[in-house]
Coordinates of C-alpha atoms (C1' of nucleotides) in Angstrom, one line a residue:
Chain S
M98 CA 121.8 -7.0 101.3
T99 CA 120.4 -10.1 101.0
T100 CA 122.4 -13.2 98.8
A101 CA 119.4 -13.2 96.8
D102 CA 120.1 -9.6 95.7
Q103 CA 123.7 -10.4 95.2
R104 CA 122.8 -13.4 92.4
P105 CA 122.8 -12.4 88.6
M106 CA 119.5 -12.6 87.3
R107 CA 119.2 -16.3 85.7
A108 CA 119.5 -16.2 81.7
D109 CA 115.9 -17.1 80.7
A110 CA 114.8 -14.5 83.0
R111 CA 117.1 -12.1 81.3
R112 CA 116.2 -13.0 78.1
N113 CA 112.7 -13.0 78.8
Y114 CA 113.2 -9.1 80.2
Q115 CA 114.6 -8.2 77.4
R116 CA 112.4 -9.4 74.6
L117 CA 109.2 -7.8 76.8
L118 CA 110.9 -4.6 76.6
D119 CA 112.0 -4.8 72.5
E120 CA 108.2 -6.0 72.1
A121 CA 106.7 -2.9 74.4
K122 CA 109.0 -0.7 72.1
V123 CA 107.4 -1.8 69.1
A124 CA 103.9 -1.9 70.6
F125 CA 103.7 1.3 72.2
L126 CA 105.2 2.7 69.1
E127 CA 102.1 1.4 67.0
H128 CA 99.0 1.3 69.6
G129 CA 100.4 3.7 71.9
A130 CA 101.4 4.2 75.4
D131 CA 97.9 1.8 76.6
A132 CA 99.0 -1.1 74.1
P133 CA 97.5 -4.1 76.2
L134 CA 99.8 -5.9 78.0
E135 CA 98.4 -9.0 77.2
D136 CA 99.3 -8.5 74.0
I137 CA 103.0 -7.3 74.2
A138 CA 103.2 -11.0 76.4
R139 CA 102.2 -12.6 73.8
R140 CA 104.2 -11.7 71.3
A141 CA 107.2 -11.7 73.6
E142 CA 106.1 -15.1 73.8
V143 CA 105.9 -15.2 77.8
G144 CA 102.4 -15.4 80.2
I145 CA 101.2 -12.1 82.1
G146 CA 102.3 -13.6 85.1
T147 CA 105.8 -13.4 83.6
L148 CA 105.6 -9.7 82.5
Y149 CA 104.0 -8.4 85.6
R150 CA 107.2 -10.1 87.7
H151 CA 109.3 -8.2 85.6
F152 CA 107.2 -4.8 85.3
P153 CA 104.3 -5.0 88.3
T154 CA 102.7 -2.1 86.5
R155 CA 102.3 -0.7 83.3
L156 CA 104.2 2.5 84.3
A157 CA 107.3 0.3 85.2
L158 CA 107.5 -0.8 81.6
Q159 CA 106.6 2.6 79.9
A160 CA 109.4 3.7 82.5
A161 CA 112.1 1.5 81.2
V162 CA 111.3 2.2 77.4
Y163 CA 111.8 6.1 78.6
Q164 CA 114.6 5.8 80.2
E165 CA 116.4 4.1 76.8
Q166 CA 115.0 7.2 75.1
V167 CA 116.7 9.7 77.5
D168 CA 119.8 7.8 77.3
D169 CA 119.5 8.0 73.4
L170 CA 119.4 11.8 73.9
C171 CA 121.7 12.1 76.0
A172 CA 124.8 10.2 73.8
K173 CA 123.5 12.3 71.4
A174 CA 124.2 15.0 72.6
Y175 CA 127.8 14.4 74.1
E176 CA 128.4 13.2 70.4
L177 CA 127.5 16.5 69.2
L178 CA 129.6 18.4 71.4
D179 CA 132.7 16.0 69.9
D180 CA 131.8 16.8 66.2
E181 CA 130.2 20.6 66.2
R182 CA 132.1 23.4 67.6
S183 CA 131.5 27.1 67.5
G184 CA 128.1 26.6 69.4
N185 CA 126.5 24.4 66.8
A186 CA 125.9 21.6 68.7
L187 CA 122.6 23.2 71.0
A188 CA 121.0 23.6 67.8
A189 CA 121.9 20.6 66.3
W190 CA 121.2 18.6 69.3
M191 CA 117.8 20.6 69.7
R192 CA 117.3 19.9 66.2
S193 CA 118.2 16.1 66.7
F194 CA 115.9 15.6 70.1
A195 CA 113.0 16.9 67.8
E196 CA 114.1 14.6 64.7
Y197 CA 114.0 11.5 67.7
A198 CA 110.0 12.3 68.7
T199 CA 109.1 12.5 65.2
S200 CA 110.3 9.0 64.5
R201 CA 109.0 7.8 67.4
R202 CA 105.3 9.1 66.6
G203 CA 105.3 11.3 70.5
L204 CA 105.7 8.5 72.4
M205 CA 108.8 10.1 74.3
Q206 CA 106.5 12.7 75.2
T207 CA 103.7 10.4 75.7
L208 CA 105.6 8.9 78.3
K209 CA 107.3 11.9 79.9
E210 CA 103.5 12.9 80.7
V211 CA 102.7 10.1 82.4
I212 CA 105.7 9.1 84.4
D213 CA 105.3 10.5 88.2
T214 CA 107.2 13.4 88.5
R215 CA 108.1 12.6 91.7
S216 CA 109.5 9.5 90.9
D217 CA 112.9 8.3 91.4
L218 CA 113.4 7.2 87.7
F219 CA 111.8 10.7 86.5
A220 CA 114.6 12.1 89.2
R221 CA 117.2 9.9 87.8
C222 CA 116.1 10.9 84.0
H223 CA 116.0 14.2 84.9
D224 CA 119.2 14.5 86.4
E225 CA 120.6 12.6 83.3
I226 CA 119.1 14.6 80.3
R227 CA 120.1 18.0 82.7
G228 CA 123.4 17.0 82.6
A229 CA 123.8 16.6 79.0
A230 CA 121.5 19.8 78.0
G231 CA 124.1 21.8 80.5
A232 CA 127.0 20.5 78.3
V233 CA 125.6 21.6 75.0
L234 CA 124.1 24.7 76.6
A235 CA 127.4 25.8 78.2
E236 CA 129.4 25.5 75.2
A237 CA 126.6 27.4 73.6
Q238 CA 126.9 30.7 76.1
Q239 CA 130.9 30.4 76.4
A240 CA 130.6 30.7 72.5
G241 CA 128.2 33.6 72.8
T242 CA 125.2 32.1 71.0
V243 CA 123.1 32.0 73.9
R244 CA 122.4 34.4 76.3
P245 CA 123.8 33.8 79.6
E246 CA 120.6 34.1 81.5
V247 CA 118.9 31.3 79.4
T248 CA 119.1 28.0 82.0
V249 CA 119.0 24.4 81.8
E250 CA 115.4 24.1 82.6
D251 CA 114.7 26.7 79.7
L252 CA 116.7 24.7 77.6
L253 CA 114.8 21.8 78.0
R254 CA 111.2 22.9 78.4
L255 CA 112.0 24.9 75.1
T256 CA 113.2 21.9 73.2
H257 CA 110.6 20.0 74.4
G258 CA 108.0 22.1 73.4
L259 CA 109.1 22.7 70.2
S260 CA 109.3 18.2 69.8
V261 CA 106.4 18.5 70.5
A262 CA 105.3 21.5 68.2
T263 CA 106.8 19.7 64.9
Q264 CA 106.4 16.1 65.8
S265 CA 103.2 16.0 63.0
A266 CA 104.5 18.5 60.9
P267 CA 109.2 18.0 61.0
E268 CA 109.0 20.4 57.9
T269 CA 108.4 23.0 60.2
T270 CA 111.3 21.9 62.3
E271 CA 113.9 24.3 61.0
R272 CA 111.7 27.6 60.9
L273 CA 110.6 27.0 64.2
L274 CA 114.1 25.9 65.3
S275 CA 115.2 29.3 63.9
Y276 CA 113.1 31.8 65.6
L277 CA 114.0 29.9 69.0
L278 CA 117.7 30.9 68.6
D279 CA 117.0 34.2 67.7
G280 CA 115.2 34.6 71.1
L281 CA 117.7 32.9 72.9
R282 CA 120.7 35.1 71.3
P283 CA 122.0 37.4 73.4
Q284 CA 120.0 40.8 72.5
P285 CA 121.3 44.1 71.7
Chain X
M152 CA 68.0 16.2 55.1
T153 CA 65.6 14.2 56.4
T154 CA 62.6 15.5 58.5
A155 CA 64.0 13.6 61.2
D156 CA 67.0 15.9 61.0
Q157 CA 65.3 18.9 60.9
R158 CA 62.7 18.2 64.3
P159 CA 64.6 19.8 67.5
M160 CA 66.0 17.4 70.0
R161 CA 63.8 16.2 72.7
A162 CA 64.0 17.8 75.9
D163 CA 65.2 14.8 77.9
A164 CA 67.4 14.1 74.8
R165 CA 69.1 17.7 75.6
R166 CA 69.1 17.6 79.2
N167 CA 71.0 14.2 79.2
Y168 CA 73.3 15.3 76.3
Q169 CA 74.6 18.7 78.3
R170 CA 74.7 16.4 81.5
L171 CA 77.0 14.0 79.5
L172 CA 79.1 16.9 78.3
D173 CA 79.4 18.7 81.7
E174 CA 80.3 15.6 83.2
A175 CA 82.8 14.6 80.9
K176 CA 84.6 17.8 81.3
V177 CA 85.0 16.8 85.0
A178 CA 85.7 13.6 84.4
F179 CA 88.6 14.2 81.9
L180 CA 89.7 17.0 84.0
E181 CA 90.4 14.6 87.2
H182 CA 91.4 11.3 84.9
G183 CA 92.5 12.3 81.6
A184 CA 90.8 11.9 78.4
D185 CA 90.1 8.0 79.0
A186 CA 88.5 8.5 82.2
P187 CA 86.1 5.8 82.6
L188 CA 82.6 6.4 80.0
E189 CA 80.4 4.4 82.6
D190 CA 81.6 6.6 85.6
I191 CA 81.0 9.1 83.0
A192 CA 77.6 7.8 82.4
R193 CA 76.7 7.3 86.1
R194 CA 77.7 10.8 87.1
A195 CA 75.2 12.1 84.5
E196 CA 72.5 9.9 85.8
V197 CA 71.9 8.3 82.8
G198 CA 72.5 5.0 80.9
I199 CA 75.5 3.7 79.2
G200 CA 73.7 3.1 76.2
T201 CA 71.9 6.8 76.5
L202 CA 75.9 7.9 76.6
Y203 CA 76.7 5.9 73.6
R204 CA 73.1 7.2 71.6
H205 CA 74.5 10.9 72.4
F206 CA 78.2 10.0 71.7
P207 CA 78.7 6.8 69.7
T208 CA 82.9 6.4 70.6
R209 CA 84.6 8.4 73.4
L210 CA 86.5 10.3 70.8
A211 CA 83.1 12.0 69.7
L212 CA 82.8 12.9 73.7
Q213 CA 86.1 14.0 73.7
A214 CA 85.8 16.2 70.6
A215 CA 82.9 17.8 71.8
V216 CA 85.0 18.9 74.5
Y217 CA 87.9 19.6 72.6
Q218 CA 85.3 22.0 70.8
E219 CA 84.8 24.0 73.5
Q220 CA 88.1 24.2 74.2
V221 CA 88.8 25.7 71.2
D222 CA 85.3 28.3 71.7
D223 CA 87.2 29.4 74.4
L224 CA 90.5 29.8 73.2
C225 CA 89.1 32.1 70.1
A226 CA 87.0 33.9 72.0
K227 CA 89.9 35.3 74.2
A228 CA 91.7 36.4 71.3
Y229 CA 88.8 38.7 69.8
E230 CA 88.6 39.8 73.3
L231 CA 92.1 40.7 73.4
L232 CA 92.2 42.6 70.2
D233 CA 89.6 44.7 71.7
D234 CA 91.3 45.4 75.0
E235 CA 95.4 45.6 73.8
R236 CA 97.3 47.7 71.7
S237 CA 100.3 48.1 69.8
G238 CA 100.9 44.9 69.0
N239 CA 100.4 43.2 72.8
A240 CA 97.2 41.2 72.2
L241 CA 99.4 38.4 70.6
A242 CA 101.6 38.2 73.5
A243 CA 98.8 38.4 75.7
W244 CA 96.9 35.8 73.9
M245 CA 99.9 33.2 74.2
R246 CA 100.1 33.8 77.8
S247 CA 96.4 33.6 78.3
F248 CA 96.4 30.2 76.0
A249 CA 99.4 28.7 78.3
E250 CA 97.3 29.6 81.3
Y251 CA 94.3 27.8 80.2
A252 CA 96.2 25.1 79.3
T253 CA 97.9 24.5 82.9
S254 CA 94.0 25.0 84.4
R255 CA 93.0 22.0 82.6
R256 CA 96.2 20.2 83.5
G257 CA 97.4 19.6 79.8
L258 CA 93.7 18.2 78.7
M259 CA 93.8 20.2 75.2
Q260 CA 97.0 19.4 74.2
T261 CA 95.8 15.4 75.1
L262 CA 92.8 15.8 73.4
K263 CA 94.5 17.6 70.2
E264 CA 96.5 14.2 69.9
V265 CA 94.1 11.8 70.2
I266 CA 91.4 13.4 68.1
D267 CA 92.2 12.5 64.2
T268 CA 93.6 15.4 61.8
R269 CA 91.8 14.1 59.0
S270 CA 88.4 14.4 60.5
D271 CA 85.9 17.4 60.3
L272 CA 86.1 18.4 63.5
F273 CA 89.5 18.7 63.4
A274 CA 89.4 20.9 60.2
R275 CA 86.8 23.1 61.8
C276 CA 88.6 23.7 65.1
H277 CA 91.7 24.3 63.0
D278 CA 90.1 26.9 61.0
E279 CA 88.6 28.6 63.9
I280 CA 91.5 28.7 65.8
R281 CA 93.7 29.7 62.8
G282 CA 91.0 32.8 62.2
A283 CA 91.5 33.8 65.9
A284 CA 95.2 33.4 65.7
G285 CA 95.4 34.8 62.2
A286 CA 93.7 38.3 63.4
V287 CA 96.3 38.6 66.5
L288 CA 99.0 38.2 64.2
A289 CA 98.1 40.8 61.6
E290 CA 97.9 43.2 64.8
A291 CA 101.2 42.1 65.8
Q292 CA 102.8 42.4 62.3
Q293 CA 101.6 45.6 61.5
A294 CA 102.9 47.0 64.9
G295 CA 106.1 45.7 64.0
T296 CA 106.7 43.5 66.8
V297 CA 106.4 39.9 64.7
R298 CA 108.4 39.6 61.9
P299 CA 106.3 39.2 58.2
E300 CA 107.6 35.9 57.5
V301 CA 106.1 34.1 60.7
T302 CA 102.5 32.6 59.4
V303 CA 99.5 31.4 61.3
E304 CA 101.0 27.6 61.0
D305 CA 104.2 29.1 63.3
L306 CA 102.3 31.1 65.7
L307 CA 99.9 28.3 66.2
R308 CA 102.8 25.2 66.7
L309 CA 105.1 27.8 68.7
T310 CA 102.3 28.3 71.2
H311 CA 101.2 24.6 71.3
G312 CA 105.2 23.9 72.0
L313 CA 104.7 27.0 74.8
S314 CA 101.8 25.6 76.7
V315 CA 103.2 22.1 76.9
A316 CA 106.3 23.1 78.0
T317 CA 104.9 25.3 80.9
Q318 CA 101.5 23.3 81.8
S319 CA 103.4 22.3 85.0
A320 CA 105.8 24.8 85.8
P321 CA 103.3 27.6 84.9
E322 CA 106.0 29.9 87.0
T323 CA 108.3 29.7 83.9
T324 CA 105.6 31.0 81.3
E325 CA 106.8 34.7 81.4
R326 CA 110.3 33.7 80.9
L327 CA 110.0 31.1 78.1
L328 CA 107.5 33.2 76.2
S329 CA 109.8 36.3 76.4
Y330 CA 112.7 34.3 74.4
L331 CA 109.8 33.1 71.9
L332 CA 108.7 37.0 71.2
D333 CA 112.1 37.8 70.6
G334 CA 112.3 35.2 68.6
L335 CA 109.8 36.6 66.7
R336 CA 110.6 40.1 66.8
P337 CA 112.2 41.6 63.6
Q338 CA 115.6 40.9 63.4
P339 CA 118.1 43.7 62.8
Chain J
dG117 C1' 126.2 -37.2 87.0
dA118 C1' 122.5 -36.3 90.5
dA119 C1' 119.8 -33.9 94.0
dC120 C1' 118.9 -29.9 95.7
dT121 C1' 115.9 -25.8 95.7
dA122 C1' 115.1 -21.1 94.8
dA123 C1' 114.3 -18.5 91.3
dC124 C1' 111.1 -18.3 87.8
dC125 C1' 107.2 -19.4 84.8
dG126 C1' 102.5 -18.9 83.0
dG127 C1' 97.7 -19.6 82.9
dA128 C1' 93.2 -19.5 85.7
dG129 C1' 90.0 -17.0 87.7
dG130 C1' 87.7 -12.4 89.2
dG131 C1' 87.0 -7.7 88.5
dT132 C1' 86.8 -3.5 85.3
dG133 C1' 84.8 -1.5 81.7
dC134 C1' 83.4 -1.9 76.7
dC135 C1' 80.3 -1.8 73.4
dT136 C1' 75.4 -3.5 71.3
dC137 C1' 71.0 -4.9 72.0
dC138 C1' 66.1 -4.8 72.5
dG139 C1' 62.6 -4.4 76.1
dT140 C1' 60.6 0.1 78.9
dT141 C1' 59.4 4.6 79.2
dA142 C1' 58.8 9.8 78.1
dC143 C1' 58.3 13.2 74.9
dG144 C1' 55.4 15.9 71.9
dA145 C1' 52.1 15.8 68.1
dT146 C1' 46.7 15.6 67.6
Chain Z
dA154 C1' 43.8 11.5 77.1
dT155 C1' 45.5 8.8 73.3
dC156 C1' 49.1 7.4 69.9
dG157 C1' 53.4 6.5 67.4
dT158 C1' 58.1 6.4 67.8
dA159 C1' 62.3 8.7 69.7
dA160 C1' 64.9 8.1 73.4
dC161 C1' 65.8 5.6 77.3
dG162 C1' 69.1 2.2 80.2
dG163 C1' 70.8 -3.0 82.1
dA164 C1' 72.1 -7.3 81.1
dG165 C1' 75.6 -9.7 78.7
dG166 C1' 79.7 -11.2 76.1
dC167 C1' 84.0 -10.0 75.0
dA168 C1' 88.8 -7.5 76.1
dC169 C1' 91.8 -6.4 79.5
dC170 C1' 94.0 -6.1 84.1
dC171 C1' 96.7 -8.2 87.9
dT172 C1' 97.4 -11.8 91.6
dC173 C1' 97.9 -16.4 92.9
dC174 C1' 99.3 -20.9 93.4
dG175 C1' 100.8 -24.9 91.6
dG176 C1' 104.6 -27.0 88.3
dT177 C1' 108.9 -25.9 86.1
dT178 C1' 113.7 -25.3 85.4
dA179 C1' 118.2 -23.3 85.5
dG180 C1' 122.4 -22.9 88.7
dT181 C1' 124.7 -24.5 92.6
dT182 C1' 126.4 -27.9 95.4
dC183 C1' 128.9 -32.5 96.1

DNA sequence: GAACTAACCGGAGGGTGCCTCCGTTACGAT
DNA sequence: ATCGTAACGGAGGCACCCTCCGGTTAGTTC
């Protein structure tokens, strides 16, 4: 590793990076994941060359935004594990996941679709959220509210599907979530 | 309604319309719903001006492709009602829906997201698919395999969610569908 | 504080796609 | 065959993408 790699980022570079990320979140929320990069650079008050040096592709910028969303969702899972008891963390997390998706107008699902599933970033995000989902699943299975054969992948897929299904109709979340939970419960 | 509206379309116009639609389906499948319109026009061997006269916006072209997909899914529902018995049409249709989505690499869901939910086209497609979904749901509820309080909207949302969840992992469809069906069954 | 330099900036320019305009062409009626 | 007009389609202006490279600045050393 060269000396350059070890030197901390300059203050102006750090500041611009953060402004670009912040403005990208707003722009993606307002205009979708294809919001013009020149517009994001203008809002951040930097040149288009600066945007491209911090984020060499649109995907890189989308990925940074997605990473923050994954971080948020994972933090929520562990928070709910601390607060809830008797297998309720899972339901609360799925609800929270759907609400998060609705508040960000489907951006999270869109970003998930455009990020290459073979990329390191995707693998890291997936590991991270699998850890969090695994924790709430284990607790629910231990409490007997979810049948033992449900895997972490199953839970993630169903949660993702729920968030897409209810993204434009959040008032349906409770009912659809209850059907899902009934389906995951150990069957007589 | 004016005379112009009543006159049948010219032969060259009909031919070009169909070629554009056919090439758009291929292009959207290969490159996503944002495939360049100039490329679609080239493949159809027409001018970009001709494309814009038949489809004044990208959304108009996407809508025409989406309409065909909705037609396919509805036809399948009625087909399955003829073939299946004892409440099995619903499960078969949900499975078929997910397979259809996978074979079109998520294009259907993408198109669904971009089409304005307030548009006439969206309302027509929604009425159409609600009719088909209502038919398979009624049959399943009559057979006792789905609880009475599940609405057509619920079924459509869950089916859509399932297709998104399994679009990139069709091998998980059977298991996730069985959880969904367990959740929809009348509870003891 | 000065000097040095590597990191950082940012706008111009070429390329692509979008979309309209208007001269040209082909279809259908007579 | 002729005529009217619906339909065609490519040029051009604009926005956005993305790289290049000359200029600027932050941070380190003395």
